Amino acid sequence: MSQAAGKDHAALAEKFNKDEERVNWHDRTLWWIRQKRDKAAWSLGEEWEPLREEASKIKAHTLSNLSEYLTEFEKNAQANGITVHWAADAKEHNQIVNSILTEHKIQQIVKSKSMLTEECHLNEYLKHQGIDVIDTDLGERIVQLADETPSHIVLPCIHWKKEEIGELFHRHLGSPEGVIDPAFLTNTARVHLREKFLTRRIAITGVNFAIAETGEFVVCTNEGNADMGAHLADVHIACMGIEKLIPKRKHLGVFLRLLARSATGQPITTYSSHFKKPKEGKQLHIILVDNGRSTQLGREDFRNSLKCIRCGACFNTCPVYRRSGGHSYHNAIAGPIGSILAPNLDMRQNKDLPFASTLCGSCSNVCPVKINIHEQLYQWRQVLTEEGHQPAAKTVAMRAMATTLSNPGLFKVAGKAGRWAMKLMPFMVSNQFNPWFKEREMPEPPKESFTEWYQKNRKKK
Ligand code: SF4
């Protein structure tokens, strides 16, 4: 289910674009992070590209043998004392979490960042069951207090200004009015969260990598909030998409080196915590979630998208994302990779997303696991058109365009008619029904086509 059923990227981007100052600053900030990523990648010199290649191959191999590696992981995790659950979809995932909470009679929990739980709308579901969930990642806590969803997978509140956060904290956490100092606000959040960490008996975390060979998993954060939650609680529930698996512990170094450099330009995330078994007297659960991943694995042209390690680099470089904001993608995973994953879940609700791209290819250039993102966006456009998910008028117009462009005589006549219409009846195209002209002026029509000009000038020689 998409987050904003029936909503469309262009309309939501238009809403975001109403605040020009915010758009410019959002654009600049993300580009700055993209540049940090470049410097971090170049710092490895010639090692960077082979590292990407290696990561891509490890992921391709894992995806080709996913069922074997999942079985191996389950066996080893169980031997370590971890309780392993399987969820076919978001509903099952949420029910499993709820059944663990019910078993322990728990109604208040802490949760660190997990895009899978966003994808499954876990907070919303648990709220309906009367459970109080506190997101402990600072950015996630900010959007949670604002009753919003994250707009970026690594930087959930990147669309928020510090003045707005100051005002939000004043209202919800009692910080002094007008204080916008980031260090002060961070400390306010720290004090607020500390009490939650100390009192909540169940903690949920995401999973960045799970290792089949050892049955352990790794959670990466910069704030240490996943560790605080998991170590202080009696029960730790880790929620993981089945594509997060890697075969061996020795492969971890490849991904840890790529992840932080691609995400924020750091050499490594501040905390890369390994969880292998529950502490004495405590419980450790892991929920392995499919939710459409097997279907995507079966789509030959799109299975590569399951290599994603959720670094966000494709968001930061994308000229469309930077200027349209994460909420315009109306799904938990926004940006270029989200536009490939979302149609797999629901083609009708997400038919707009593969078109929210210039196909410039910058996303594919930065992707640490070498996903051919822009090619897959182009392929989705074809699938969506073949499956009848495009407006009939657009399909007819595109067919007419193809006929015209492939017929020189027709092309000549259409060119003449177009120039005539531009000159004498510009309102035919430049009107309120044509969104293309909302931000554009009608150009001066040329006197002749290039072919006519060329033929005339060539004769003169
Ligand atoms: S598709 Fe590639 S660049 Fe985008 S988030 Fe995933 S791993 Fe990062």
Tab-separated table of C-alpha atoms and ligand atoms in Angstrom:
chain	number	residue	atom	x	y	z
A	1	MET	CA	0.000	0.000	0.000
A	2	SER	CA	1.416	3.370	-0.854
A	3	GLN	CA	1.488	5.995	1.878
A	4	ALA	CA	-0.568	8.510	0.027
A	5	ALA	CA	-2.855	6.395	-2.110
A	6	GLY	CA	-3.950	8.136	-5.279
A	7	LYS	CA	-1.360	10.899	-4.902
A	8	ASP	CA	0.881	11.790	-7.720
A	9	HIS	CA	4.535	12.845	-7.757
A	10	ALA	CA	4.070	15.905	-9.950
A	11	ALA	CA	1.239	17.294	-7.805
A	12	LEU	CA	3.144	16.677	-4.560
A	13	ALA	CA	6.347	18.148	-6.003
A	14	GLU	CA	4.391	21.245	-6.996
A	15	LYS	CA	3.300	21.600	-3.381
A	16	PHE	CA	6.929	21.295	-2.167
A	17	ASN	CA	8.026	23.803	-4.799
A	18	LYS	CA	5.742	26.502	-3.408
A	19	ASP	CA	8.429	27.273	-0.794
A	20	GLU	CA	11.257	28.287	-3.109
A	21	GLU	CA	13.704	29.096	-0.327
A	22	ARG	CA	13.249	25.614	1.170
A	23	VAL	CA	13.668	23.962	-2.233
A	24	ASN	CA	16.917	25.824	-2.924
A	25	TRP	CA	18.317	25.012	0.484
A	26	HIS	CA	17.194	21.331	0.253
A	27	ASP	CA	18.865	21.104	-3.143
A	28	ARG	CA	22.124	22.683	-1.941
A	29	THR	CA	22.311	20.616	1.267
A	30	LEU	CA	21.892	17.308	-0.524
A	31	TRP	CA	24.403	18.297	-3.180
A	32	TRP	CA	26.876	19.142	-0.402
A	33	ILE	CA	26.395	15.603	0.965
A	34	ARG	CA	26.882	14.203	-2.535
A	35	GLN	CA	30.213	16.102	-2.704
A	36	LYS	CA	31.246	14.705	0.678
A	37	ARG	CA	30.498	11.258	-0.731
A	38	ASP	CA	32.724	11.991	-3.753
A	39	LYS	CA	35.656	13.048	-1.562
A	40	ALA	CA	35.274	9.952	0.629
A	41	ALA	CA	35.144	7.702	-2.440
A	42	TRP	CA	38.163	9.360	-4.073
A	43	SER	CA	40.100	9.050	-0.830
A	44	LEU	CA	40.257	5.321	-1.580
A	45	GLY	CA	41.770	6.049	-4.989
A	46	GLU	CA	41.809	3.116	-7.350
A	47	GLU	CA	40.363	0.849	-4.715
A	48	TRP	CA	36.859	2.374	-4.936
A	49	GLU	CA	35.668	0.939	-8.243
A	50	PRO	CA	36.862	-2.646	-7.543
A	51	LEU	CA	35.129	-2.363	-4.148
A	52	ARG	CA	31.836	-1.451	-5.859
A	53	GLU	CA	32.326	-4.291	-8.322
A	54	GLU	CA	32.994	-6.749	-5.523
A	55	ALA	CA	29.902	-5.637	-3.583
A	56	SER	CA	27.744	-5.932	-6.682
A	57	LYS	CA	29.002	-9.467	-7.360
A	58	ILE	CA	28.498	-10.600	-3.739
A	59	LYS	CA	24.927	-9.310	-3.835
A	60	ALA	CA	24.244	-10.910	-7.241
A	61	HIS	CA	25.540	-14.239	-5.954
A	62	THR	CA	23.466	-13.966	-2.752
A	63	LEU	CA	20.289	-13.134	-4.653
A	64	SER	CA	20.836	-16.099	-6.975
A	65	ASN	CA	21.093	-18.401	-3.958
A	66	LEU	CA	18.807	-16.548	-1.593
A	67	SER	CA	16.724	-19.474	-0.355
A	68	GLU	CA	19.864	-21.481	0.580
A	69	TYR	CA	21.437	-18.543	2.403
A	70	LEU	CA	18.202	-17.745	4.237
A	71	THR	CA	17.946	-21.345	5.416
A	72	GLU	CA	21.589	-21.276	6.514
A	73	PHE	CA	21.015	-18.012	8.382
A	74	GLU	CA	17.906	-19.373	10.126
A	75	LYS	CA	19.738	-22.536	11.220
A	76	ASN	CA	22.730	-20.630	12.612
A	77	ALA	CA	20.651	-17.893	14.235
A	78	GLN	CA	18.493	-20.488	15.993
A	79	ALA	CA	21.624	-22.322	17.154
A	80	ASN	CA	22.742	-18.987	18.678
A	81	GLY	CA	19.488	-18.740	20.631
A	82	ILE	CA	17.730	-16.189	18.376
A	83	THR	CA	14.004	-16.741	17.696
A	84	VAL	CA	13.472	-16.515	13.920
A	85	HIS	CA	10.103	-15.493	12.451
A	86	TRP	CA	9.056	-15.371	8.798
A	87	ALA	CA	6.625	-12.781	7.436
A	88	ALA	CA	5.193	-13.004	3.926
A	89	ASP	CA	4.011	-9.402	3.937
A	90	ALA	CA	3.671	-6.205	5.972
A	91	LYS	CA	0.511	-7.420	7.697
A	92	GLU	CA	2.174	-10.598	8.947
A	93	HIS	CA	5.233	-8.634	10.059
A	94	ASN	CA	3.118	-6.239	12.117
A	95	GLN	CA	1.098	-9.088	13.632
A	96	ILE	CA	4.284	-10.900	14.693
A	97	VAL	CA	5.597	-7.753	16.416
A	98	ASN	CA	2.249	-7.280	18.128
A	99	SER	CA	2.092	-10.910	19.286
A	100	ILE	CA	5.520	-10.545	20.968
A	101	LEU	CA	4.389	-7.335	22.689
A	102	THR	CA	1.137	-8.993	23.794
A	103	GLU	CA	2.994	-12.019	25.150
A	104	HIS	CA	5.109	-9.690	27.319
A	105	LYS	CA	2.150	-7.421	28.190
A	106	ILE	CA	4.078	-4.415	26.845
A	107	GLN	CA	2.413	-1.219	25.656
A	108	GLN	CA	5.407	1.111	25.342
A	109	ILE	CA	8.467	0.473	23.207
A	110	VAL	CA	11.496	2.202	21.697
A	111	LYS	CA	12.417	1.781	18.051
A	112	SER	CA	15.574	2.764	16.176
A	113	LYS	CA	15.612	3.586	12.464
A	114	SER	CA	14.274	0.859	10.231
A	115	MET	CA	12.998	1.599	6.741
A	116	LEU	CA	11.370	-1.835	6.720
A	117	THR	CA	9.083	-0.852	9.603
A	118	GLU	CA	8.265	2.354	7.692
A	119	GLU	CA	7.483	0.246	4.623
A	120	CYS	CA	5.161	-1.930	6.769
A	121	HIS	CA	3.566	1.116	8.471
A	122	LEU	CA	4.357	-0.475	11.836
A	123	ASN	CA	3.974	2.713	13.914
A	124	GLU	CA	0.520	3.337	12.492
A	125	TYR	CA	-0.494	-0.283	13.106
A	126	LEU	CA	0.804	-0.352	16.686
A	127	LYS	CA	-0.868	2.962	17.470
A	128	HIS	CA	-4.187	1.342	16.564
A	129	GLN	CA	-3.379	-1.483	19.007
A	130	GLY	CA	-2.822	1.101	21.756
A	131	ILE	CA	0.988	0.745	21.749
A	132	ASP	CA	3.156	3.822	22.295
A	133	VAL	CA	6.208	3.736	19.998
A	134	ILE	CA	9.044	6.206	20.501
A	135	ASP	CA	11.433	6.561	17.551
A	136	THR	CA	14.900	7.084	18.990
A	137	ASP	CA	16.851	8.218	15.937
A	138	LEU	CA	16.968	12.008	16.278
A	139	GLY	CA	15.734	12.712	12.737
A	140	GLU	CA	12.980	10.113	13.045
A	141	ARG	CA	11.917	11.499	16.421
A	142	ILE	CA	11.624	14.954	14.843
A	143	VAL	CA	9.328	13.748	12.055
A	144	GLN	CA	7.397	11.609	14.536
A	145	LEU	CA	6.751	14.649	16.776
A	146	ALA	CA	5.632	16.527	13.670
A	147	ASP	CA	3.312	13.636	12.747
A	148	GLU	CA	5.096	13.118	9.447
A	149	THR	CA	6.955	10.277	7.762
A	150	PRO	CA	10.707	10.424	6.934
A	151	SER	CA	11.505	12.164	3.658
A	152	HIS	CA	14.929	10.498	3.188
A	153	ILE	CA	16.143	7.026	4.174
A	154	VAL	CA	19.345	8.272	5.852
A	155	LEU	CA	18.370	11.871	6.737
A	156	PRO	CA	14.699	11.564	7.731
A	157	CYS	CA	14.138	15.270	8.514
A	158	ILE	CA	16.374	16.824	5.869
A	159	HIS	CA	13.400	18.943	4.752
A	160	TRP	CA	13.182	20.613	8.184
A	161	LYS	CA	14.964	23.865	9.089
A	162	LYS	CA	16.562	24.322	12.523
A	163	GLU	CA	14.146	27.175	13.320
A	164	GLU	CA	11.231	24.793	12.757
A	165	ILE	CA	12.870	22.102	14.898
A	166	GLY	CA	13.423	24.665	17.684
A	167	GLU	CA	9.738	25.546	17.600
A	168	LEU	CA	8.725	21.834	17.491
A	169	PHE	CA	10.931	21.017	20.503
A	170	HIS	CA	9.585	24.031	22.381
A	171	ARG	CA	6.020	22.738	21.876
A	172	HIS	CA	6.687	19.052	22.559
A	173	LEU	CA	9.815	18.829	24.694
A	174	GLY	CA	9.695	22.128	26.544
A	175	SER	CA	12.933	23.680	25.225
A	176	PRO	CA	13.063	27.497	25.636
A	177	GLU	CA	11.212	29.431	22.953
A	178	GLY	CA	13.396	30.731	20.126
A	179	VAL	CA	16.362	28.414	20.847
A	180	ILE	CA	17.664	26.970	17.592
A	181	ASP	CA	21.211	25.976	18.544
A	182	PRO	CA	21.628	22.411	17.132
A	183	ALA	CA	23.814	21.292	20.085
A	184	PHE	CA	21.246	22.531	22.607
A	185	LEU	CA	18.348	20.926	20.720
A	186	THR	CA	20.243	17.640	20.409
A	187	ASN	CA	20.843	17.660	24.135
A	188	THR	CA	17.142	18.331	24.755
A	189	ALA	CA	16.321	15.243	22.659
A	190	ARG	CA	18.996	13.237	24.477
A	191	VAL	CA	17.511	14.007	27.893
A	192	HIS	CA	13.999	13.238	26.620
A	193	LEU	CA	15.065	9.917	25.063
A	194	ARG	CA	17.255	8.800	27.972
A	195	GLU	CA	14.200	8.278	30.165
A	196	LYS	CA	12.525	6.202	27.409
A	197	PHE	CA	15.597	4.005	26.975
A	198	LEU	CA	15.735	3.344	30.700
A	199	THR	CA	12.080	2.437	31.122
A	200	ARG	CA	10.957	0.577	27.975
A	201	ARG	CA	11.338	-3.189	28.148
A	202	ILE	CA	11.147	-3.965	24.415
A	203	ALA	CA	13.281	-2.397	21.692
A	204	ILE	CA	12.900	-2.718	17.925
A	205	THR	CA	15.808	-2.186	15.541
A	206	GLY	CA	16.357	-2.575	11.824
A	207	VAL	CA	19.096	-4.702	10.278
A	208	ASN	CA	21.746	-3.466	7.849
A	209	PHE	CA	23.410	-6.807	7.156
A	210	ALA	CA	22.702	-10.386	8.254
A	211	ILE	CA	25.406	-13.014	7.876
A	212	ALA	CA	24.312	-16.494	6.794
A	213	GLU	CA	27.566	-18.164	7.899
A	214	THR	CA	27.285	-17.068	11.550
A	215	GLY	CA	23.587	-16.303	12.093
A	216	GLU	CA	24.465	-12.809	13.379
A	217	PHE	CA	23.353	-9.404	12.159
A	218	VAL	CA	24.780	-5.894	12.092
A	219	VAL	CA	23.036	-2.597	12.804
A	220	CYS	CA	24.739	0.662	11.760
A	221	THR	CA	23.918	3.999	13.400
A	222	ASN	CA	25.712	7.252	14.098
A	223	GLU	CA	23.876	7.997	17.331
A	224	GLY	CA	24.216	4.672	19.156
A	225	ASN	CA	20.460	4.708	19.733
A	226	ALA	CA	19.923	1.163	18.421
A	227	ASP	CA	22.517	-0.114	20.923
A	228	MET	CA	21.000	1.847	23.820
A	229	GLY	CA	17.548	0.433	23.077
A	230	ALA	CA	18.631	-3.144	22.422
A	231	HIS	CA	21.051	-3.419	25.368
A	232	LEU	CA	18.742	-1.905	27.979
A	233	ALA	CA	15.582	-3.796	26.955
A	234	ASP	CA	14.648	-7.334	27.985
A	235	VAL	CA	13.471	-8.169	24.472
A	236	HIS	CA	15.101	-7.056	21.240
A	237	ILE	CA	13.089	-7.446	18.012
A	238	ALA	CA	15.089	-6.960	14.800
A	239	CYS	CA	13.094	-6.439	11.577
A	240	MET	CA	14.823	-7.315	8.332
A	241	GLY	CA	13.988	-7.506	4.618
A	242	ILE	CA	15.196	-10.832	3.220
A	243	GLU	CA	17.549	-9.067	0.784
A	244	LYS	CA	19.774	-7.840	3.638
A	245	LEU	CA	21.637	-11.129	3.729
A	246	ILE	CA	25.326	-11.616	2.884
A	247	PRO	CA	26.978	-15.036	2.795
A	248	LYS	CA	30.040	-14.637	5.032
A	249	ARG	CA	31.463	-12.408	7.743
A	250	LYS	CA	34.494	-11.642	5.559
A	251	HIS	CA	32.139	-9.889	3.094
A	252	LEU	CA	31.027	-7.405	5.718
A	253	GLY	CA	34.095	-5.178	5.343
A	254	VAL	CA	33.275	-4.564	1.678
A	255	PHE	CA	29.802	-3.261	2.526
A	256	LEU	CA	30.702	-1.309	5.670
A	257	ARG	CA	33.365	0.598	3.731
A	258	LEU	CA	30.917	1.425	0.948
A	259	LEU	CA	27.853	2.202	3.064
A	260	ALA	CA	29.067	5.103	5.213
A	261	ARG	CA	31.163	6.681	2.450
A	262	SER	CA	28.183	6.612	0.078
A	263	ALA	CA	25.666	7.767	2.680
A	264	THR	CA	27.360	10.667	4.459
A	265	GLY	CA	30.983	10.705	3.308
A	266	GLN	CA	32.216	9.130	6.558
A	267	PRO	CA	34.841	6.354	6.473
A	268	ILE	CA	32.569	4.236	8.666
A	269	THR	CA	29.376	4.659	10.686
A	270	THR	CA	30.054	5.563	14.327
A	271	TYR	CA	28.464	2.344	15.569
A	272	SER	CA	28.470	-0.902	13.566
A	273	SER	CA	27.063	-3.248	16.191
A	274	HIS	CA	27.014	-7.020	15.876
A	275	PHE	CA	24.153	-8.980	17.481
A	276	LYS	CA	24.716	-12.702	17.669
A	277	LYS	CA	22.816	-14.095	20.648
A	278	PRO	CA	20.518	-12.923	23.440
A	279	LYS	CA	22.049	-11.968	26.761
A	280	GLU	CA	21.443	-14.315	29.697
A	281	GLY	CA	17.746	-14.105	30.670
A	282	LYS	CA	16.834	-11.870	27.709
A	283	GLN	CA	15.235	-12.534	24.308
A	284	LEU	CA	16.346	-11.768	20.787
A	285	HIS	CA	13.871	-12.114	17.894
A	286	ILE	CA	14.452	-11.535	14.202
A	287	ILE	CA	11.630	-11.182	11.672
A	288	LEU	CA	12.564	-12.017	8.083
A	289	VAL	CA	10.185	-10.143	5.807
A	290	ASP	CA	9.399	-10.775	2.140
A	291	ASN	CA	6.714	-8.164	1.341
A	292	GLY	CA	7.087	-8.309	-2.439
A	293	ARG	CA	10.801	-9.069	-2.552
A	294	SER	CA	10.307	-12.559	-4.019
A	295	THR	CA	8.148	-11.053	-6.753
A	296	GLN	CA	10.856	-8.495	-7.541
A	297	LEU	CA	13.446	-11.281	-7.521
A	298	GLY	CA	11.383	-13.003	-10.195
A	299	ARG	CA	11.320	-9.893	-12.419
A	300	GLU	CA	14.492	-10.361	-14.419
A	301	ASP	CA	14.844	-6.693	-15.379
A	302	PHE	CA	14.350	-5.455	-11.814
A	303	ARG	CA	15.874	-8.087	-9.512
A	304	ASN	CA	19.072	-6.046	-9.317
A	305	SER	CA	17.217	-3.451	-7.269
A	306	LEU	CA	17.329	-5.915	-4.348
A	307	LYS	CA	21.076	-5.278	-4.094
A	308	CYS	CA	20.292	-1.903	-2.490
A	309	ILE	CA	22.023	-1.248	0.853
A	310	ARG	CA	19.916	1.880	1.537
A	311	CYS	CA	22.784	4.373	1.523
A	312	GLY	CA	20.729	7.203	0.018
A	313	ALA	CA	23.470	8.285	-2.431
A	314	CYS	CA	21.063	8.055	-5.376
A	315	PHE	CA	18.698	10.459	-3.542
A	316	ASN	CA	21.426	13.022	-2.873
A	317	THR	CA	22.581	13.173	-6.467
A	318	CYS	CA	19.154	13.073	-8.136
A	319	PRO	CA	18.162	16.494	-9.555
A	320	VAL	CA	14.488	15.528	-9.337
A	321	TYR	CA	14.618	14.310	-5.718
A	322	ARG	CA	16.629	17.316	-4.589
A	323	ARG	CA	14.019	19.703	-5.947
A	324	SER	CA	10.835	17.750	-5.290
A	325	GLY	CA	11.423	16.457	-1.729
A	326	GLY	CA	10.977	12.945	-0.366
A	327	HIS	CA	7.265	13.148	0.389
A	328	SER	CA	6.466	13.690	-3.286
A	329	TYR	CA	7.292	9.988	-3.827
A	330	HIS	CA	4.386	9.009	-1.494
A	331	ASN	CA	6.179	5.842	-0.306
A	332	ALA	CA	8.477	4.926	2.578
A	333	ILE	CA	11.438	4.570	0.203
A	334	ALA	CA	11.591	7.693	-1.938
A	335	GLY	CA	14.084	8.757	-4.599
A	336	PRO	CA	15.317	6.842	-7.630
A	337	ILE	CA	15.499	3.424	-5.933
A	338	GLY	CA	12.062	3.912	-4.365
A	339	SER	CA	10.681	4.573	-7.841
A	340	ILE	CA	11.857	1.103	-8.883
A	341	LEU	CA	10.711	-0.707	-5.726
A	342	ALA	CA	7.266	0.904	-5.376
A	343	PRO	CA	5.680	-0.217	-8.695
A	344	ASN	CA	6.555	-3.790	-7.738
A	345	LEU	CA	4.326	-3.426	-4.665
A	346	ASP	CA	1.469	-1.705	-6.476
A	347	MET	CA	1.713	-0.719	-10.138
A	348	ARG	CA	-1.513	1.258	-10.200
A	349	GLN	CA	-0.772	3.391	-7.129
A	350	ASN	CA	2.851	4.003	-8.113
A	351	LYS	CA	2.623	4.313	-11.881
A	352	ASP	CA	3.798	7.928	-11.712
A	353	LEU	CA	7.139	7.235	-10.005
A	354	PRO	CA	9.329	5.821	-12.811
A	355	PHE	CA	8.486	9.029	-14.701
A	356	ALA	CA	9.851	11.193	-11.861
A	357	SER	CA	13.332	11.090	-13.369
A	358	THR	CA	15.384	12.819	-16.039
A	359	LEU	CA	17.123	9.455	-16.753
A	360	CYS	CA	20.440	11.336	-16.491
A	361	GLY	CA	22.087	8.255	-14.947
A	362	SER	CA	23.741	10.054	-12.024
A	363	CYS	CA	22.025	7.618	-9.610
A	364	SER	CA	23.616	4.612	-11.324
A	365	ASN	CA	27.007	6.336	-11.296
A	366	VAL	CA	27.056	6.766	-7.530
A	367	CYS	CA	25.335	3.541	-6.470
A	368	PRO	CA	27.842	1.561	-4.363
A	369	VAL	CA	26.404	-1.783	-5.485
A	370	LYS	CA	26.185	-0.745	-9.140
A	371	ILE	CA	22.428	-0.988	-9.615
A	372	ASN	CA	21.495	0.175	-13.137
A	373	ILE	CA	18.860	2.472	-11.616
A	374	HIS	CA	18.139	4.758	-14.569
A	375	GLU	CA	17.837	1.809	-16.953
A	376	GLN	CA	15.336	0.130	-14.647
A	377	LEU	CA	13.308	3.346	-14.425
A	378	TYR	CA	13.154	3.384	-18.207
A	379	GLN	CA	12.177	-0.302	-18.258
A	380	TRP	CA	9.399	0.314	-15.705
A	381	ARG	CA	7.973	3.004	-18.001
A	382	GLN	CA	7.666	0.424	-20.748
A	383	VAL	CA	6.098	-2.184	-18.455
A	384	LEU	CA	3.592	0.329	-17.060
A	385	THR	CA	2.610	1.417	-20.555
A	386	GLU	CA	2.244	-2.175	-21.784
A	387	GLU	CA	0.134	-3.034	-18.716
A	388	GLY	CA	-2.206	-0.121	-19.455
A	389	HIS	CA	-1.207	2.097	-16.538
A	390	GLN	CA	-0.787	5.233	-18.616
A	391	PRO	CA	-3.523	7.756	-19.451
A	392	ALA	CA	-5.123	6.876	-22.816
A	393	ALA	CA	-4.479	10.425	-24.133
A	394	LYS	CA	-0.743	10.066	-23.446
A	395	THR	CA	-0.583	6.660	-25.149
A	396	VAL	CA	-2.408	8.008	-28.235
A	397	ALA	CA	-0.177	11.110	-28.313
A	398	MET	CA	2.987	8.999	-28.078
A	399	ARG	CA	1.806	6.684	-30.871
A	400	ALA	CA	1.035	9.712	-33.061
A	401	MET	CA	4.486	11.092	-32.250
A	402	ALA	CA	6.160	7.784	-33.185
A	403	THR	CA	4.287	7.690	-36.538
A	404	THR	CA	5.253	11.305	-37.282
A	405	LEU	CA	8.908	10.921	-36.354
A	406	SER	CA	9.303	7.777	-38.430
A	407	ASN	CA	7.752	9.316	-41.587
A	408	PRO	CA	9.851	12.144	-43.202
A	409	GLY	CA	6.943	13.497	-45.299
A	410	LEU	CA	4.606	13.616	-42.311
A	411	PHE	CA	7.369	15.107	-40.153
A	412	LYS	CA	7.790	17.960	-42.657
A	413	VAL	CA	4.061	18.729	-42.755
A	414	ALA	CA	3.760	18.523	-38.949
A	415	GLY	CA	6.752	20.888	-38.551
A	416	LYS	CA	5.146	23.453	-40.851
A	417	ALA	CA	1.799	23.141	-39.055
A	418	GLY	CA	3.551	23.491	-35.670
A	419	ARG	CA	5.428	26.656	-36.670
A	420	TRP	CA	2.203	28.113	-38.080
A	421	ALA	CA	0.293	27.311	-34.875
A	422	MET	CA	3.074	28.735	-32.664
A	423	LYS	CA	2.904	31.994	-34.591
A	424	LEU	CA	-0.821	32.447	-35.106
A	425	MET	CA	-2.469	30.377	-32.392
A	426	PRO	CA	0.045	30.059	-29.472
A	427	PHE	CA	-2.850	29.545	-27.026
A	428	MET	CA	-3.383	26.078	-28.583
A	429	VAL	CA	-0.387	24.793	-26.621
A	430	SER	CA	0.398	27.570	-24.157
A	431	ASN	CA	-2.695	27.365	-21.996
A	432	GLN	CA	-3.707	26.412	-18.447
A	433	PHE	CA	-4.426	22.811	-19.469
A	434	ASN	CA	-0.800	22.222	-20.491
A	435	PRO	CA	1.360	21.931	-17.329
A	436	TRP	CA	4.534	22.174	-19.423
A	437	PHE	CA	3.871	25.850	-20.016
A	438	LYS	CA	3.212	26.737	-16.376
A	439	GLU	CA	6.867	27.647	-15.899
A	440	ARG	CA	7.782	28.370	-19.510
A	441	GLU	CA	7.281	31.029	-22.153
A	442	MET	CA	6.404	30.249	-25.725
A	443	PRO	CA	9.616	30.597	-27.792
A	444	GLU	CA	9.710	32.583	-31.025
A	445	PRO	CA	8.754	30.190	-33.841
A	446	PRO	CA	11.615	29.656	-36.319
A	447	LYS	CA	10.979	30.866	-39.864
A	448	GLU	CA	11.952	27.538	-41.357
A	449	SER	CA	13.024	24.051	-40.324
A	450	PHE	CA	16.686	23.087	-40.111
A	451	THR	CA	16.300	20.874	-43.207
A	452	GLU	CA	14.920	23.816	-45.196
A	453	TRP	CA	17.711	26.108	-43.954
A	454	TYR	CA	20.358	23.495	-44.759
A	455	GLN	CA	19.053	22.824	-48.238
A	456	LYS	CA	18.919	26.551	-49.029
A	457	ASN	CA	22.395	27.291	-47.687
A	458	ARG	CA	23.994	24.261	-49.257
A	459	LYS	CA	22.722	25.304	-52.695
A	460	LYS	CA	24.399	28.700	-52.269
A	461	LYS	CA	27.875	27.128	-52.110
B	1	SF4	S1	20.071	2.163	-4.989
B	1	SF4	FE1	22.261	2.261	-4.634
B	1	SF4	S2	22.653	4.448	-4.284
B	1	SF4	FE2	20.426	4.165	-4.020
B	1	SF4	S3	20.139	3.796	-1.839
B	1	SF4	FE3	20.376	1.789	-2.805
B	1	SF4	S4	22.559	1.298	-2.641
B	1	SF4	FE4	22.343	3.486	-2.256
